[in-house]
Tab-separated table of C-alpha atoms in Angstrom:
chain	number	residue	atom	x	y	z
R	1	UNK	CA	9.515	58.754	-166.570
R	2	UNK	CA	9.411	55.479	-164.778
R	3	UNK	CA	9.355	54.641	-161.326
R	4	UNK	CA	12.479	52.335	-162.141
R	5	UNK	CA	14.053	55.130	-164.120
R	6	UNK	CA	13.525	57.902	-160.868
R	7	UNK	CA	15.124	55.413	-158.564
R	8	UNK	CA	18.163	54.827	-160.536
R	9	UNK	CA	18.626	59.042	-161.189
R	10	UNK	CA	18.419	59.278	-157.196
R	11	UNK	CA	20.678	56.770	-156.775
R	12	UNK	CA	23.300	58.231	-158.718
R	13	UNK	CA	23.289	61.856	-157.422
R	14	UNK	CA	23.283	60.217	-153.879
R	15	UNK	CA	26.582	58.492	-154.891
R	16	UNK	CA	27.759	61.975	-156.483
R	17	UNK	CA	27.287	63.328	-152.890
R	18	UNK	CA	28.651	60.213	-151.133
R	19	UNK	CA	31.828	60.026	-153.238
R	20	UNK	CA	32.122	63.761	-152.833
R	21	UNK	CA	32.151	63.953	-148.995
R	22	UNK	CA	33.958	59.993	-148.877
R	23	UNK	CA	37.190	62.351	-150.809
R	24	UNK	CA	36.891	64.959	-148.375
R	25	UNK	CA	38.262	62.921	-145.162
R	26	UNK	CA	41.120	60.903	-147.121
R	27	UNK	CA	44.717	61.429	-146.947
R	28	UNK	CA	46.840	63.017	-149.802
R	29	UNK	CA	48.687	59.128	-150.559
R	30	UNK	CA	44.807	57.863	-150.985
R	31	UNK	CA	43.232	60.742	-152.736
R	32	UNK	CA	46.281	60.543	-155.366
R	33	UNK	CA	45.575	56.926	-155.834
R	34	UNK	CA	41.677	56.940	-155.845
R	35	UNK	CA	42.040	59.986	-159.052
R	36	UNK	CA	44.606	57.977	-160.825
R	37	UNK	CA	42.226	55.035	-160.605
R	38	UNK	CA	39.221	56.674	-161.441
R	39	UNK	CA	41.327	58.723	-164.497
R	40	UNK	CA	42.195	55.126	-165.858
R	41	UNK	CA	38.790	53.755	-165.417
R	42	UNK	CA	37.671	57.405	-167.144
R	43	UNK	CA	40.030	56.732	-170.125
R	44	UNK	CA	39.502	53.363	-170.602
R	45	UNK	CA	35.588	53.716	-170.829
R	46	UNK	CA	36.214	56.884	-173.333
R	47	UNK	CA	37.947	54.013	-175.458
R	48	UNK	CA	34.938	51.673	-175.457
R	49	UNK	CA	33.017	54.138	-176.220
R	50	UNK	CA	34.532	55.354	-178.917
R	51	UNK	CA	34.295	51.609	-180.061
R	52	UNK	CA	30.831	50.819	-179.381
R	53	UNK	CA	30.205	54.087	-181.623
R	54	UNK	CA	32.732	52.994	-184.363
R	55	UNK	CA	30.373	49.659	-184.716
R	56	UNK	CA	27.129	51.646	-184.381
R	57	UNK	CA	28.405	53.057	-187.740
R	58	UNK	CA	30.230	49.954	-189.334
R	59	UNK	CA	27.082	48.461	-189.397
R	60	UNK	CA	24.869	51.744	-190.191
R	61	UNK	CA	22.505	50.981	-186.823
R	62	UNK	CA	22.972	54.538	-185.851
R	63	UNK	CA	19.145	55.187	-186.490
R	64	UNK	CA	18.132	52.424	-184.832
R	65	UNK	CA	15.981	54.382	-182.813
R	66	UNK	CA	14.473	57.844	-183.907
R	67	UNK	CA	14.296	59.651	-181.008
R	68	UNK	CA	17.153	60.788	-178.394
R	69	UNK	CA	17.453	61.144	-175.432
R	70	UNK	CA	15.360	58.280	-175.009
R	71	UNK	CA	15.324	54.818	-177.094
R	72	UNK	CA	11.921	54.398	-178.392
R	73	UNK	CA	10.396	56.915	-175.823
R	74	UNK	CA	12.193	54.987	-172.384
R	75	UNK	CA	15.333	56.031	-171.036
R	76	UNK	CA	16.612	52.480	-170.731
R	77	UNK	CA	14.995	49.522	-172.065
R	78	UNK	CA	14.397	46.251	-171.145
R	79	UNK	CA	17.383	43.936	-172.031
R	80	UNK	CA	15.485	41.827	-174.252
R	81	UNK	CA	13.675	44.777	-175.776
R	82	UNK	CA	16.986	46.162	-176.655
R	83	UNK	CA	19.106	42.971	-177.212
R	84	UNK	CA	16.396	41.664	-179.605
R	85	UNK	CA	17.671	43.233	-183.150
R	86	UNK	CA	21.360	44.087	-183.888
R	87	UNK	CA	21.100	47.750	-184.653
R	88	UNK	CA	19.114	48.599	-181.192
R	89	UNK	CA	22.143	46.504	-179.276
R	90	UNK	CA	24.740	48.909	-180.805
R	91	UNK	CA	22.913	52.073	-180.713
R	92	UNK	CA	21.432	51.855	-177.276
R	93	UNK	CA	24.940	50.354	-175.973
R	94	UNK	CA	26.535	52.995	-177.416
R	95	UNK	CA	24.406	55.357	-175.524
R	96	UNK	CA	24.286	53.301	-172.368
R	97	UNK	CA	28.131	53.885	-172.430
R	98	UNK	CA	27.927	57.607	-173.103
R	99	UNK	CA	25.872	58.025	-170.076
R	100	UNK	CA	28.308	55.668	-168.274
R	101	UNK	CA	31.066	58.137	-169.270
R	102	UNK	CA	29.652	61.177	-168.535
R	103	UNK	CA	28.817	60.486	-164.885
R	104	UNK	CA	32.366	59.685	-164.596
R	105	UNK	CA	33.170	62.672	-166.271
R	106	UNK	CA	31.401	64.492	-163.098
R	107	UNK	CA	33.144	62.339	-160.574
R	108	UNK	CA	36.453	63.410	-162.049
R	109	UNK	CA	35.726	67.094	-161.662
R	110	UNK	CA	34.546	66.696	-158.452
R	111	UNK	CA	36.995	64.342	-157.463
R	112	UNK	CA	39.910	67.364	-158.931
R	113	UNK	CA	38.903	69.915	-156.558
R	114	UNK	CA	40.872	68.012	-153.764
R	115	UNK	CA	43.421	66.431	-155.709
R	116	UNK	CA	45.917	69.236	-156.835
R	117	UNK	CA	43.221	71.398	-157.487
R	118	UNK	CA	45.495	73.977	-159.322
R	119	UNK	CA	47.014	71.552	-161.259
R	120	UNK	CA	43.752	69.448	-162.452
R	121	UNK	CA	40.667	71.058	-161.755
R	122	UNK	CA	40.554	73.800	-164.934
R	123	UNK	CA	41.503	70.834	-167.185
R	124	UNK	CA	39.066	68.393	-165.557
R	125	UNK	CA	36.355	71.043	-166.278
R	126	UNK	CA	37.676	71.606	-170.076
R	127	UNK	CA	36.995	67.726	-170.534
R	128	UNK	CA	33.652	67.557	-168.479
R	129	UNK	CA	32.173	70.536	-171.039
R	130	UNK	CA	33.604	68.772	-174.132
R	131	UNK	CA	31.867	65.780	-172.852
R	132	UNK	CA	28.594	67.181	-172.783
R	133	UNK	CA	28.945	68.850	-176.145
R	134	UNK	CA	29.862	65.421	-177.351
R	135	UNK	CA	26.423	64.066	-175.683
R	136	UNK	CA	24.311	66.784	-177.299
R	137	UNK	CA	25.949	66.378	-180.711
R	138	UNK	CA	25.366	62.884	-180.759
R	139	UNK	CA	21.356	63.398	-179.816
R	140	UNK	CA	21.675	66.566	-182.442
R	141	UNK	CA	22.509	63.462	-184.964
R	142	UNK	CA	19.820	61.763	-184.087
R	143	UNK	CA	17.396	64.072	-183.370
R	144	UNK	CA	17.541	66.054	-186.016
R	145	UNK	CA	18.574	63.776	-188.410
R	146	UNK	CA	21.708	66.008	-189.315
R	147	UNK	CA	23.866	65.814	-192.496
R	148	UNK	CA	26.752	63.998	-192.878
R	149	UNK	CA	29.070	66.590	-191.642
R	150	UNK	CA	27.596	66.511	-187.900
R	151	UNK	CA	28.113	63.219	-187.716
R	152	UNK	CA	31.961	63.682	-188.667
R	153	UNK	CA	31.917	66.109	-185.797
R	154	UNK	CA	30.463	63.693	-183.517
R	155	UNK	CA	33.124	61.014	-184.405
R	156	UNK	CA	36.198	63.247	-184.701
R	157	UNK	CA	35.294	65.612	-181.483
R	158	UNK	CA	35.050	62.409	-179.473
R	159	UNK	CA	38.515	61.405	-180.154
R	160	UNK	CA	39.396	65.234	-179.047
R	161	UNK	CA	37.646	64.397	-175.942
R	162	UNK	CA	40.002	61.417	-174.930
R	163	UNK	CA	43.325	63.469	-176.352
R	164	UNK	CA	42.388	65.483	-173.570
R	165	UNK	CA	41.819	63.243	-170.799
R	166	UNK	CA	45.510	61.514	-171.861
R	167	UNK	CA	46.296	65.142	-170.937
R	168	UNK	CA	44.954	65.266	-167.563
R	169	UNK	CA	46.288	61.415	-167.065
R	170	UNK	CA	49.361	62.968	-167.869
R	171	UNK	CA	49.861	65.590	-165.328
R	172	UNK	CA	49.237	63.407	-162.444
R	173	UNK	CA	52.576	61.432	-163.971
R	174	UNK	CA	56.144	61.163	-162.570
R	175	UNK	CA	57.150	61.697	-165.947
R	176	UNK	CA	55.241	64.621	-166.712
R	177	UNK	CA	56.205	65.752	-162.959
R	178	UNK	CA	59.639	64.822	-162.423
R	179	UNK	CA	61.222	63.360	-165.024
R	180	UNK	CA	61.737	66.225	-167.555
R	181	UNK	CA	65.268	66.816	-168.593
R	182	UNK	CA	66.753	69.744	-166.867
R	183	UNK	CA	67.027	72.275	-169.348
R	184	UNK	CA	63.562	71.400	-171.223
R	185	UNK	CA	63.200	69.785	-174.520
R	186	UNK	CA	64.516	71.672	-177.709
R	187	UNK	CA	62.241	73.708	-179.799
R	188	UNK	CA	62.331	71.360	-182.897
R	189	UNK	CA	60.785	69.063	-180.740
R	190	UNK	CA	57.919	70.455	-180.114
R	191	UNK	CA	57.563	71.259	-183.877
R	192	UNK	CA	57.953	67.522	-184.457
R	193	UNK	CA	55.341	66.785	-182.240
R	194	UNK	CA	52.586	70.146	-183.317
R	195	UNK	CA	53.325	69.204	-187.305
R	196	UNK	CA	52.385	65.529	-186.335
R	197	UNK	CA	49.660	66.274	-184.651
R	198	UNK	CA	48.269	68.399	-187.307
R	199	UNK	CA	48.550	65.733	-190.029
R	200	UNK	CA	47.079	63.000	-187.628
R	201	UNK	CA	44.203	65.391	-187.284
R	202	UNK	CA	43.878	66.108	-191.156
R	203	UNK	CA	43.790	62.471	-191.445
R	204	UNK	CA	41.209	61.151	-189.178
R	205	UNK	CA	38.837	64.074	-190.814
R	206	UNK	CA	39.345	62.671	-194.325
R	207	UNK	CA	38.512	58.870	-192.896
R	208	UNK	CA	35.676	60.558	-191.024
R	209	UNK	CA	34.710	62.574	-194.113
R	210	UNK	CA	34.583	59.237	-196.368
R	211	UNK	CA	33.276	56.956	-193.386
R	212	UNK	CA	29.958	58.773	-192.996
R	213	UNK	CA	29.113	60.866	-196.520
R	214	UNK	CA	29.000	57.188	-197.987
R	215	UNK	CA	25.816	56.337	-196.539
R	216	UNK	CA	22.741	57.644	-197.100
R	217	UNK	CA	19.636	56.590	-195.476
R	218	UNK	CA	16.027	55.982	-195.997
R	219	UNK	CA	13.202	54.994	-194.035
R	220	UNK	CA	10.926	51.834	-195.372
R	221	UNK	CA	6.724	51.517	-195.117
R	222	UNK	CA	7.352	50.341	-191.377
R	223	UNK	CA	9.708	53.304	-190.627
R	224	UNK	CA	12.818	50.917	-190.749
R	225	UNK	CA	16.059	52.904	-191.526
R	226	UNK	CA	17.413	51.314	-194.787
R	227	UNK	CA	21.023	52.435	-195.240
R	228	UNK	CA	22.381	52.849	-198.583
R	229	UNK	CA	26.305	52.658	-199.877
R	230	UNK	CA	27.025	55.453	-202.102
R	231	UNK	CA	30.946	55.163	-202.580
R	232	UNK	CA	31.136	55.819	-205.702
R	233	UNK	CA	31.263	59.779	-206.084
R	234	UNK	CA	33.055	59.888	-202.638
R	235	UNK	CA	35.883	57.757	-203.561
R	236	UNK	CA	38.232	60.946	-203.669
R	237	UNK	CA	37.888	61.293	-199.781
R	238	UNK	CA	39.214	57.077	-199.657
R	239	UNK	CA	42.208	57.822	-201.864
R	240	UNK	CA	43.080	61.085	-200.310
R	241	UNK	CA	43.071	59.250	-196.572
R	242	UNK	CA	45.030	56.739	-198.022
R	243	UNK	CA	47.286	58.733	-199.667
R	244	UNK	CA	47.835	60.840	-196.510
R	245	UNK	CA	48.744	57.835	-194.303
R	246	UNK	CA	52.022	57.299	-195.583
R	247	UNK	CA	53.266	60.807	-194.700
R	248	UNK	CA	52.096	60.691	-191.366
R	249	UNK	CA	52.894	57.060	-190.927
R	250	UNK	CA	56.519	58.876	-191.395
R	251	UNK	CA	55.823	61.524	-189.022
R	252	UNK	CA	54.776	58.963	-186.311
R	253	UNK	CA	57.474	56.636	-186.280
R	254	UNK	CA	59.779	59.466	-186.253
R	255	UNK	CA	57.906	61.241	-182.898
R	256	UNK	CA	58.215	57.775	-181.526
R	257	UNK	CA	61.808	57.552	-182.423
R	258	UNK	CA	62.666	60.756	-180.464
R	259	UNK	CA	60.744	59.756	-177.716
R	260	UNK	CA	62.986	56.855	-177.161
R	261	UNK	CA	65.735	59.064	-177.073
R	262	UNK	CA	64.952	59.807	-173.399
R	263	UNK	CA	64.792	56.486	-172.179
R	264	UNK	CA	68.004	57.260	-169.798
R	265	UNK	CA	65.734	59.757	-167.865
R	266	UNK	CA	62.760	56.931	-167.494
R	267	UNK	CA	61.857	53.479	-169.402
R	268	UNK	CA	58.478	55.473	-170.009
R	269	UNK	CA	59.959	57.580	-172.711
R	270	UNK	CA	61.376	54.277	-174.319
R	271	UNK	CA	57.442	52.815	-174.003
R	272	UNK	CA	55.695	55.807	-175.112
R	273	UNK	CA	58.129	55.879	-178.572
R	274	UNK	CA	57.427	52.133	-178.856
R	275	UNK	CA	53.316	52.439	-178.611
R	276	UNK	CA	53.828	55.028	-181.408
R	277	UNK	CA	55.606	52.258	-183.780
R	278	UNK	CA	53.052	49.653	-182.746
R	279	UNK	CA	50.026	51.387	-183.395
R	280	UNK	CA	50.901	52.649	-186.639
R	281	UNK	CA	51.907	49.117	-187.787
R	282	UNK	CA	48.379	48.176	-186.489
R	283	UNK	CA	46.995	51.128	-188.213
R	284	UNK	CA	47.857	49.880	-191.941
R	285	UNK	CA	47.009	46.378	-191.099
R	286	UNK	CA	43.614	47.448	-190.258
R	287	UNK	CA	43.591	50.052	-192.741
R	288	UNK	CA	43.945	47.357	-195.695
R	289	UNK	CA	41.037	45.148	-193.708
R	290	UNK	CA	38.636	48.161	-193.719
R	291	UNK	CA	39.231	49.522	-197.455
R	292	UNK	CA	37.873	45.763	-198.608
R	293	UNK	CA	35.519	45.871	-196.340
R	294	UNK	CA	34.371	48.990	-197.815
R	295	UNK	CA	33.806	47.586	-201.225
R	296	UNK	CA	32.279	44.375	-199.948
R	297	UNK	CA	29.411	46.514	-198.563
R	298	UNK	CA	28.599	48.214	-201.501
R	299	UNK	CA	26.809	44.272	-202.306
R	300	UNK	CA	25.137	45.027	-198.906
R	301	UNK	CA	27.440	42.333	-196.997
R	302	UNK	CA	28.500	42.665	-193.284
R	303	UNK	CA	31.111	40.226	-192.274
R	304	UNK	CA	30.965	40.172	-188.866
R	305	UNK	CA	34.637	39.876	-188.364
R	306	UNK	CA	35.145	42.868	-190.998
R	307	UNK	CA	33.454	45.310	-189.084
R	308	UNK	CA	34.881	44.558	-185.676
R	309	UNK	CA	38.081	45.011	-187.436
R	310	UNK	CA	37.179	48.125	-189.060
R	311	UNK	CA	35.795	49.624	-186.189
R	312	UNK	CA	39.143	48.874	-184.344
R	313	UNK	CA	40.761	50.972	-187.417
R	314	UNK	CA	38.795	53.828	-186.160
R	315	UNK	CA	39.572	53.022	-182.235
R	316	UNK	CA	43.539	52.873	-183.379
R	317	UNK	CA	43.278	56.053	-184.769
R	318	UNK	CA	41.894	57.737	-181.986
R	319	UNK	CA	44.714	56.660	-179.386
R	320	UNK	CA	47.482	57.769	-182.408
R	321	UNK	CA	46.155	61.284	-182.495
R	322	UNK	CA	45.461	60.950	-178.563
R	323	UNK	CA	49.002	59.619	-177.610
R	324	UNK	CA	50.001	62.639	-180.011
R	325	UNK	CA	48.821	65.097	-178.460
R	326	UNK	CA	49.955	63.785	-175.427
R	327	UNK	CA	53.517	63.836	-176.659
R	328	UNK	CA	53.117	67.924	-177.393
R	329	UNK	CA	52.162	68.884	-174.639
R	330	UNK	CA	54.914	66.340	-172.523
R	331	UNK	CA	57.334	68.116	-175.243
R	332	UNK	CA	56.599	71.217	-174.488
R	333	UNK	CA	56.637	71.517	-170.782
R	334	UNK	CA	58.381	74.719	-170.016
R	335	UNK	CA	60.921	74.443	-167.031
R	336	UNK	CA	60.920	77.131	-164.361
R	337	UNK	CA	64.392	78.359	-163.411
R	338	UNK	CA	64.991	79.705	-160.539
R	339	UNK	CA	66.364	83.716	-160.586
R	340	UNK	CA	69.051	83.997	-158.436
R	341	UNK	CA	70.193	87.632	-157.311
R	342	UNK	CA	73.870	88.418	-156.780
């Protein structure tokens, strides 16, 4: 390890401690807004992330560099170093990031145990393991040099990992606190919202299923990784995503739709439905950009444009199966009722 590289690693468990005893002395009012910020900076990273990785794959420069967890046997390379060929930008950014998230993954669960501790530390801890596993399976990938089907759990476990920090966003919410109607939600709603939420999982396997089986790889007299396109034989798992979308496209807009139906208790319920409409109109548009863009590389082309587009396809999906799952468990709050004797 480098002498630049031990610096920076005692640098940031100083800060752990620092932030850690800098929580300790604040008021409630501060400590509630210093975890909302930091859950919103947590989330929003997650979602870049999850980007950064959708591109590492749209343009196959997930092998970029052979081993894990360094990059070409350094922990963080120079900027030029790094910068200096397309696939190394997107691979080591995407792992730059992960490390980026995880530390705040740490600083949320330490940051829970004084904020509400009953209310977010067990989940906090939940999304700081799943985080980890997500790191490991993504060096497993690489490492190893794994079969398709651990790189679908890479991609679709990651999108897990931000459904659940929606979650924790969530129960540091006045809507998710107070603004509940009084006798609960019905039943049927929370059917709705567990039947949606298994389609929109069903669905993002089958795009992760096709997105990754239809590459194969080999390595060239310099070691180079040399992707190849092998739709054809995997065109079933296209069809059958695209198939699929309609019914849950249905699904969705209906969720949303209900949603909305609470607006009287807050404008938040009227917002939430709306994101559900808006992302799944976003969803086919991007969905039509990516299935040409699929075909297109089978002549070995990247458009530029194409892939940031179908990378956002993959980003979209994630927040539709997060917000989702956000929506169950809003729907099924259970309200306590007070027993009166008499």
């Amino acid at each position: 390890m480098r002498q630049f590289e031990i610096v920076l690693f005692t640098l940031f468990i100083a800060l752990l401690f620092a932030a850690n005893a800098f929580l300790k002395s604040r008021s409630e009012e501060s400590k509630a807004k210093i975890f909302k910020s930091l859950l919103w900076t947590f989330l929003v990273s997650t979602v870049g992330l999850i980007y950064m990785g959708a591109m590492t794959v749209s343009t196959r420069s997930g092998m970029a560099f052979p081993d894990w967890p360094t990059s070409d046997g350094v922990l963080w390379p120079s900027w030029n170093y790094f910068t200096a060929q397309q696939d190394r930008f997107y691979e080591h950014g995407h792992r730059l990031m992960g490390q980026f998230v995880g530390y705040l993954a740490i600083l949320v669960l330490i940051f829970s145990r004084y904020f509400h501790k009953e209310r977010n530390f067990k989940l906090a801890l939940i999304v700081f393991i799943m985080v980890v596993i997500q790191g490991c399976l993504g060096g497993l990938t690489v490492a190893k040099n794994t079969l398709w089907l651990t790189t679908v759990l890479h991609g679709v476990f990651a999108q897990l990992c931000l459904a659940a920090m929606c979650y924790l966003l969530l129960k540091n919410t006045k809507l998710y606190i107070e603004q509940i109607p009084e006798e609960g939600f019905a039943p049927k709603l929370k059917g709705l919202a567990k039947f949606t939420l298994g389609a929109v999982v069903i669905q993002l396997l089958l795009g992760a299923i096709f997105r990754n089986k239809a590459k194969v790889f080999e390595y060239s007299e310099t070691g180079k990784v040399i992707y190849k396109e092998i739709v054809e034989g995997n065109a079933g798992w296209l069809f059958s995503h695209m198939t699929f979308a309609l019914p849950v496209a249905i699904l969705l807009f209906a969720l949303g739709v209900v949603l909305m139906k609470f607006k009287n208790l807050s404008k938040s319920y009227k917002l939430f439905g709306m994101s559900f409409h808006m992302m799944v109109t976003a969803q086919i548009l991007l969905g039509v950009v990516a299935f040409f863009t699929v075909y297109n590389r089978q002549d070995g082309k990247f458009g530029f444009a194409e892939t940031v587009l179908t990378s956002a396809h993959v980003v979209n999906g994630a927040l539709i199966l997060a917000f989702t799952f956000t929506a169950f468990k809003l729907l099924s709050v259970e309200i306590k009722k007070d027993v009166q004797n008499g």
